[in-house]
JSON list of C-alpha atoms in Angstrom, two decimals:
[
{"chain": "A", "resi": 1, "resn": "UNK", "atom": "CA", "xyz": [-110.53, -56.98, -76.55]},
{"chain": "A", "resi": 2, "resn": "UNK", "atom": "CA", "xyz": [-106.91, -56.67, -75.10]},
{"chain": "A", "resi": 3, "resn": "UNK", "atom": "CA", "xyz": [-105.24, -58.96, -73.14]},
{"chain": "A", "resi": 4, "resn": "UNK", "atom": "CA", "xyz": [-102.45, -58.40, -71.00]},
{"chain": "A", "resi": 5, "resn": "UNK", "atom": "CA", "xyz": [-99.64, -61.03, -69.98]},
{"chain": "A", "resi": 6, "resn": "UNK", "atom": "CA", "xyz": [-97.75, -59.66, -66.74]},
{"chain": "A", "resi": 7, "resn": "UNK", "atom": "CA", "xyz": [-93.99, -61.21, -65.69]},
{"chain": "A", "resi": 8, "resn": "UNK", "atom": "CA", "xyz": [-91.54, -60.51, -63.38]},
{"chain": "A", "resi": 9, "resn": "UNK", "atom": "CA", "xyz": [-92.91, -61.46, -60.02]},
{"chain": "A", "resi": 10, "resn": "UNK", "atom": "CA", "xyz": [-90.35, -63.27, -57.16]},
{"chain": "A", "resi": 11, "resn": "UNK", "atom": "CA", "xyz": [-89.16, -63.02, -54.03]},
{"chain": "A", "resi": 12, "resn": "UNK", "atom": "CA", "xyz": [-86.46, -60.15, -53.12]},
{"chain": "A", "resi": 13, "resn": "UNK", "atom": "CA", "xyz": [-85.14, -59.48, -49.65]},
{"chain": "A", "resi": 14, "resn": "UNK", "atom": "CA", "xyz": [-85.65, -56.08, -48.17]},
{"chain": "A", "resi": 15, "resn": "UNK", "atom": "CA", "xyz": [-84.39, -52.96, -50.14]},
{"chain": "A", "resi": 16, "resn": "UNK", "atom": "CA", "xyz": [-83.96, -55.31, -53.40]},
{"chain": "A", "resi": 17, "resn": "UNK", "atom": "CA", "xyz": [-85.15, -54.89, -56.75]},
{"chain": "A", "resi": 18, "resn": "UNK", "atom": "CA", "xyz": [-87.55, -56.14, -59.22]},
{"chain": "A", "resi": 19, "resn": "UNK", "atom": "CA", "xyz": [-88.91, -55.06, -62.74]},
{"chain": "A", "resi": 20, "resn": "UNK", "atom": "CA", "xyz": [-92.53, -56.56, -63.68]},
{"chain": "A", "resi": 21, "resn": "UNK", "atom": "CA", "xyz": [-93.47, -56.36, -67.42]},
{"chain": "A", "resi": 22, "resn": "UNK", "atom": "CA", "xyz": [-96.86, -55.76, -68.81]},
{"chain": "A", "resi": 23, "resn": "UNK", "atom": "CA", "xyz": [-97.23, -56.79, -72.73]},
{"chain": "A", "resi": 24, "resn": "UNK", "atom": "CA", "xyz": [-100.64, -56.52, -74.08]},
{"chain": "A", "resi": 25, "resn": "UNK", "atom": "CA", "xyz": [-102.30, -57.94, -76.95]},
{"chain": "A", "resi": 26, "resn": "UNK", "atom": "CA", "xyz": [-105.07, -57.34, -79.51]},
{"chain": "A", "resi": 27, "resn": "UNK", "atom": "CA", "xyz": [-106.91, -54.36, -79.67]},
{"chain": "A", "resi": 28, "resn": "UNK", "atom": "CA", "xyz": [-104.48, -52.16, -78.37]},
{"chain": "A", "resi": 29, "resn": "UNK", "atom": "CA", "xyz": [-104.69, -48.94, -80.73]},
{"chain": "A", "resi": 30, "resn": "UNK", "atom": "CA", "xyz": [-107.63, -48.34, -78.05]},
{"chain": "A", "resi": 31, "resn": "UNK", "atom": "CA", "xyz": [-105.62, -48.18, -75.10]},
{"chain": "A", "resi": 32, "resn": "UNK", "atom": "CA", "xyz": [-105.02, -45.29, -73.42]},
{"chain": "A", "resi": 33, "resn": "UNK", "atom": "CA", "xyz": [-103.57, -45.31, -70.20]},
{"chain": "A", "resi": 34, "resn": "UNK", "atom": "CA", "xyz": [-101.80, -48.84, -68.86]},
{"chain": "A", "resi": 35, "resn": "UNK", "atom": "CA", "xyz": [-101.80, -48.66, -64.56]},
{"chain": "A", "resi": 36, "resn": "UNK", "atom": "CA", "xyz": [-100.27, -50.95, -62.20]},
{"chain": "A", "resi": 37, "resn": "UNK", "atom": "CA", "xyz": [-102.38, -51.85, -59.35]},
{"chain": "A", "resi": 38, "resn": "UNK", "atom": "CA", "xyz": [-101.68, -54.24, -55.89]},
{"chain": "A", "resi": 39, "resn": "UNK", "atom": "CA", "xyz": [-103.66, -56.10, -53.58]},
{"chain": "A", "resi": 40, "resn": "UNK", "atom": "CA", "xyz": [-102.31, -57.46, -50.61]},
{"chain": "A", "resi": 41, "resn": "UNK", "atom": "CA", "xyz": [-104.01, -60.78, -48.31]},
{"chain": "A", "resi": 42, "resn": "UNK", "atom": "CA", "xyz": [-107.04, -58.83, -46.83]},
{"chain": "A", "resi": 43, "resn": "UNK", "atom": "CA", "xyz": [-106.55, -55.74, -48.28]},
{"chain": "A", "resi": 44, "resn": "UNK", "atom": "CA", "xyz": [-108.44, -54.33, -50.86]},
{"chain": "A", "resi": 45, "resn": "UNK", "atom": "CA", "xyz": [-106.87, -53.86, -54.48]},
{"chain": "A", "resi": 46, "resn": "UNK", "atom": "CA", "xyz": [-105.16, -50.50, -55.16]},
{"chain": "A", "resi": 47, "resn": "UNK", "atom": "CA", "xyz": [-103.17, -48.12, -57.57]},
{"chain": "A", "resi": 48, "resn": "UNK", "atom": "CA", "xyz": [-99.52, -48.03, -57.73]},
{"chain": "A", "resi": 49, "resn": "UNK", "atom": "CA", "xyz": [-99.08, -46.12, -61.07]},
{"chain": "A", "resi": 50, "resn": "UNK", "atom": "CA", "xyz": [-100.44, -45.48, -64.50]},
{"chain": "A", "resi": 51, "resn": "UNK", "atom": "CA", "xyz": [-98.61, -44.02, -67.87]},
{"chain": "A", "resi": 52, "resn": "UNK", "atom": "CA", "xyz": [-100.07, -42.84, -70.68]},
{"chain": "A", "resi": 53, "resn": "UNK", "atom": "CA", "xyz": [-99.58, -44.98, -73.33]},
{"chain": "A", "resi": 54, "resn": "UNK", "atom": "CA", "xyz": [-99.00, -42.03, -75.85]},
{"chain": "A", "resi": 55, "resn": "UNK", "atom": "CA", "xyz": [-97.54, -38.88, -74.66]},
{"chain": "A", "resi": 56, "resn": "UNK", "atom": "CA", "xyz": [-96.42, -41.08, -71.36]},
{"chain": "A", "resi": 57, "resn": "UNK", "atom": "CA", "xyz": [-97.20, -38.96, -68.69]},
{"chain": "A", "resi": 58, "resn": "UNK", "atom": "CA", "xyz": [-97.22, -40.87, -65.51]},
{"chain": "A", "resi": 59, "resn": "UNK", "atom": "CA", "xyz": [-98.51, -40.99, -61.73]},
{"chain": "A", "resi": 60, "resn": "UNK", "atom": "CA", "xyz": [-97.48, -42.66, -58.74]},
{"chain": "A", "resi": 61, "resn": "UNK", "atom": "CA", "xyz": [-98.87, -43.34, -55.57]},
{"chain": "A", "resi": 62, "resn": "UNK", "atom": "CA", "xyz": [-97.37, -41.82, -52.75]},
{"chain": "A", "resi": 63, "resn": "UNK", "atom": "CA", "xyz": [-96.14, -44.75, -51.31]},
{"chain": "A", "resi": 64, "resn": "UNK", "atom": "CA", "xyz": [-94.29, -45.52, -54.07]},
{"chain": "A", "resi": 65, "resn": "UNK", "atom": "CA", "xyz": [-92.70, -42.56, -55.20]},
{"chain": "A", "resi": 66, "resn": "UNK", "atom": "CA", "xyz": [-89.13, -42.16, -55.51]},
{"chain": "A", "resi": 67, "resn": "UNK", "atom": "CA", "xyz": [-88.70, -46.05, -55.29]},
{"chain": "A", "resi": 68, "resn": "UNK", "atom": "CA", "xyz": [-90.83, -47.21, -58.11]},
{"chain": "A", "resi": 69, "resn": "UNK", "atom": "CA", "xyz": [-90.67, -46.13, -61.85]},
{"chain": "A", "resi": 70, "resn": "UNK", "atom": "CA", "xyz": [-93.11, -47.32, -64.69]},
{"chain": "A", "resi": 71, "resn": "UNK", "atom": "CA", "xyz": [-92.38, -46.65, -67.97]},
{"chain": "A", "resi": 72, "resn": "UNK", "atom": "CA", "xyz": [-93.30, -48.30, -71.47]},
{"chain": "A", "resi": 73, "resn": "UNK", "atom": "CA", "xyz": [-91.51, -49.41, -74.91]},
{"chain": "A", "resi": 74, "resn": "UNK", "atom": "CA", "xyz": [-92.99, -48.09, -78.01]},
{"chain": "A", "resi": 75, "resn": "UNK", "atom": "CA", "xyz": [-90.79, -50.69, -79.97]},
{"chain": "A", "resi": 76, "resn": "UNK", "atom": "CA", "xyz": [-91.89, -53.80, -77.66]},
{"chain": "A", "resi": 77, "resn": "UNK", "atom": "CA", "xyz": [-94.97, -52.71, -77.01]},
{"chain": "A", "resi": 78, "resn": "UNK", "atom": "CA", "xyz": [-94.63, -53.12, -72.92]},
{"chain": "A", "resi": 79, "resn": "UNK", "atom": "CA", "xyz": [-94.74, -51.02, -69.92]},
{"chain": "A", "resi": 80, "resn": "UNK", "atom": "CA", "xyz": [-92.86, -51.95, -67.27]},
{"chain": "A", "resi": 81, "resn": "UNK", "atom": "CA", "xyz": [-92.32, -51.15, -63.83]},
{"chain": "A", "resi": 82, "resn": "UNK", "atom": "CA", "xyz": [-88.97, -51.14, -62.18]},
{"chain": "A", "resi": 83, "resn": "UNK", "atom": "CA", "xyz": [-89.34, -51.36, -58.28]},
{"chain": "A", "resi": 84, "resn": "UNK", "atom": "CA", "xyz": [-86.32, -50.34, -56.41]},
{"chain": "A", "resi": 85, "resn": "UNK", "atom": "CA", "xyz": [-85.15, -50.29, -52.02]},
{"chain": "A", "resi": 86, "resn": "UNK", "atom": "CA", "xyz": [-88.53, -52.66, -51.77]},
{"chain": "A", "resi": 87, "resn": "UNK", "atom": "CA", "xyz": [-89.96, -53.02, -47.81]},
{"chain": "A", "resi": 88, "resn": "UNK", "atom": "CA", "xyz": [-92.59, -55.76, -46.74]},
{"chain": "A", "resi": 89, "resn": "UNK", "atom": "CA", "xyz": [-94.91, -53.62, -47.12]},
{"chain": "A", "resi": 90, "resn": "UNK", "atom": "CA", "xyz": [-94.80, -54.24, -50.53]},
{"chain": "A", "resi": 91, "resn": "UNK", "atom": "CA", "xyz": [-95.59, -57.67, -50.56]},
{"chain": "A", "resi": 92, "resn": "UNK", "atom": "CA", "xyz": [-98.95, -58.24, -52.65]},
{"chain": "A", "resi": 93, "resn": "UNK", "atom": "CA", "xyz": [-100.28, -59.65, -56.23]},
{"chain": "A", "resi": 94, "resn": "UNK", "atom": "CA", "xyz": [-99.10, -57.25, -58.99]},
{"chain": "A", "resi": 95, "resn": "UNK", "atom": "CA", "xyz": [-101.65, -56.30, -61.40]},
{"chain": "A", "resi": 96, "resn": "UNK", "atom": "CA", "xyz": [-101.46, -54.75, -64.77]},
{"chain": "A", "resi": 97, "resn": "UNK", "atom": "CA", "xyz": [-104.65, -53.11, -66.00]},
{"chain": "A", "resi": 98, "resn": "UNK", "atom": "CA", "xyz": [-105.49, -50.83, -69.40]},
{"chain": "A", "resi": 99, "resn": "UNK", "atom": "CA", "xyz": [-108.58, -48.21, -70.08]},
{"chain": "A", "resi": 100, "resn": "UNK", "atom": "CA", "xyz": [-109.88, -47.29, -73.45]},
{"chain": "A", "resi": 101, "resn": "UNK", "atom": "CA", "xyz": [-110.82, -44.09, -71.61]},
{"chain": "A", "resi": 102, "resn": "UNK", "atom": "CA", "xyz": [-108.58, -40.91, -71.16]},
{"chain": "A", "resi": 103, "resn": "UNK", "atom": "CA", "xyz": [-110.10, -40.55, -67.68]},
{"chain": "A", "resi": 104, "resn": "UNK", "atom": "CA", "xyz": [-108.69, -40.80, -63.84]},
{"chain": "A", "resi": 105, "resn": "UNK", "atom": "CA", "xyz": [-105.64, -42.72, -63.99]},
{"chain": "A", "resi": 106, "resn": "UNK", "atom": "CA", "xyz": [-105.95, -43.65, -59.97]},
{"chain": "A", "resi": 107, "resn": "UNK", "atom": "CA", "xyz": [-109.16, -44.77, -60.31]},
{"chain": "A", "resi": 108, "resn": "UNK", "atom": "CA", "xyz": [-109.73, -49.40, -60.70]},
{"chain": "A", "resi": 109, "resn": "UNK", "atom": "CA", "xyz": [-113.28, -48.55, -61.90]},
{"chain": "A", "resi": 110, "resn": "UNK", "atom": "CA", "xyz": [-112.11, -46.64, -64.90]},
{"chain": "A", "resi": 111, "resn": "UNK", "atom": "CA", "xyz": [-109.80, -50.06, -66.02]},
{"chain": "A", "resi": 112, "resn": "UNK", "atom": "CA", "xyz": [-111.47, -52.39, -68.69]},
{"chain": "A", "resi": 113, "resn": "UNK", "atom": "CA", "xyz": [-108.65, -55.23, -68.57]},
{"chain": "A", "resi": 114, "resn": "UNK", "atom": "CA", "xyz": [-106.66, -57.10, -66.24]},
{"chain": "A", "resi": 115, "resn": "UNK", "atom": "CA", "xyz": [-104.16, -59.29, -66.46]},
{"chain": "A", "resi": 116, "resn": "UNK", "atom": "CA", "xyz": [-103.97, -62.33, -64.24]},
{"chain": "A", "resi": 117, "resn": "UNK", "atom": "CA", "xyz": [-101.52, -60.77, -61.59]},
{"chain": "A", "resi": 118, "resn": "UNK", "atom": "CA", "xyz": [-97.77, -61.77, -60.68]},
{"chain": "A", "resi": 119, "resn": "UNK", "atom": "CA", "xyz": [-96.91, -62.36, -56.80]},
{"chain": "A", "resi": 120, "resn": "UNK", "atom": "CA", "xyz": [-94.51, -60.04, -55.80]},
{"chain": "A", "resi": 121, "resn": "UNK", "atom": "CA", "xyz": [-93.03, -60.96, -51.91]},
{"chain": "A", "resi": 122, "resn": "UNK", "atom": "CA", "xyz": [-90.26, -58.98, -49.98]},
{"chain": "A", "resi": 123, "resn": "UNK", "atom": "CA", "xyz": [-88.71, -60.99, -46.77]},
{"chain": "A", "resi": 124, "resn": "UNK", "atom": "CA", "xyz": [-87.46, -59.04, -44.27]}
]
């Protein structure tokens, strides 16, 4: 099993900035790609981006690229994501997620772990 511990979460004002951290726990030689996903009130959960946990290669969603930036720390075992100029629109519960599969890195179903979420809200 691998549990994951996610931080970071506030309230920012349009076009702020906020880093969430993702630290996982346990069985983690089998993880092999760490994702952040969102869900939004009445909307249905969905990807925001996903690393590689060795080699790092990463993928965004297109909504998110060229603000957002995940990256993770060999050295304190965490990935992170650094969101930058954030809009409303961003406003949702933050989730980290891991796969013990080297598969589709957009895709929830392919995720075997969660982490409990951190509220992330940007006032306009």
């Amino acid at each position: 099993q691998v549990q994951l511990v996610e931080s970071g979460g506030g309230l920012v004002q349009a076009g702020g900035s906020l880093r969430l951290s993702c630290a996982p726990s346990g069985r983690t030689f089998s993880v092999y790609i760490m994702a952040w996903f969102r869900q939004a009130p009445g909307k249905e959960r969905e990807f925001v981006a996903a690393i590689r946990w060795s080699g790092g290669s990463v993928f965004y969603a297109d909504s998110v690229k060229g603000r957002f930036t995940i990256t993770r720390d060999y050295a304190e075992n965490t990935m992170y994501l650094q969101m930058n100029s954030l809009k409303p629109e961003d406003t949702a519960v933050y989730y980290c997620a891991a796969s013990r599969s080297n598969t589709d890195p957009y895709d929830r179903d392919e995720y075997h772990y969660w982490g409990q979420g951190t509220l992330v809200t940007v006032s306009s």
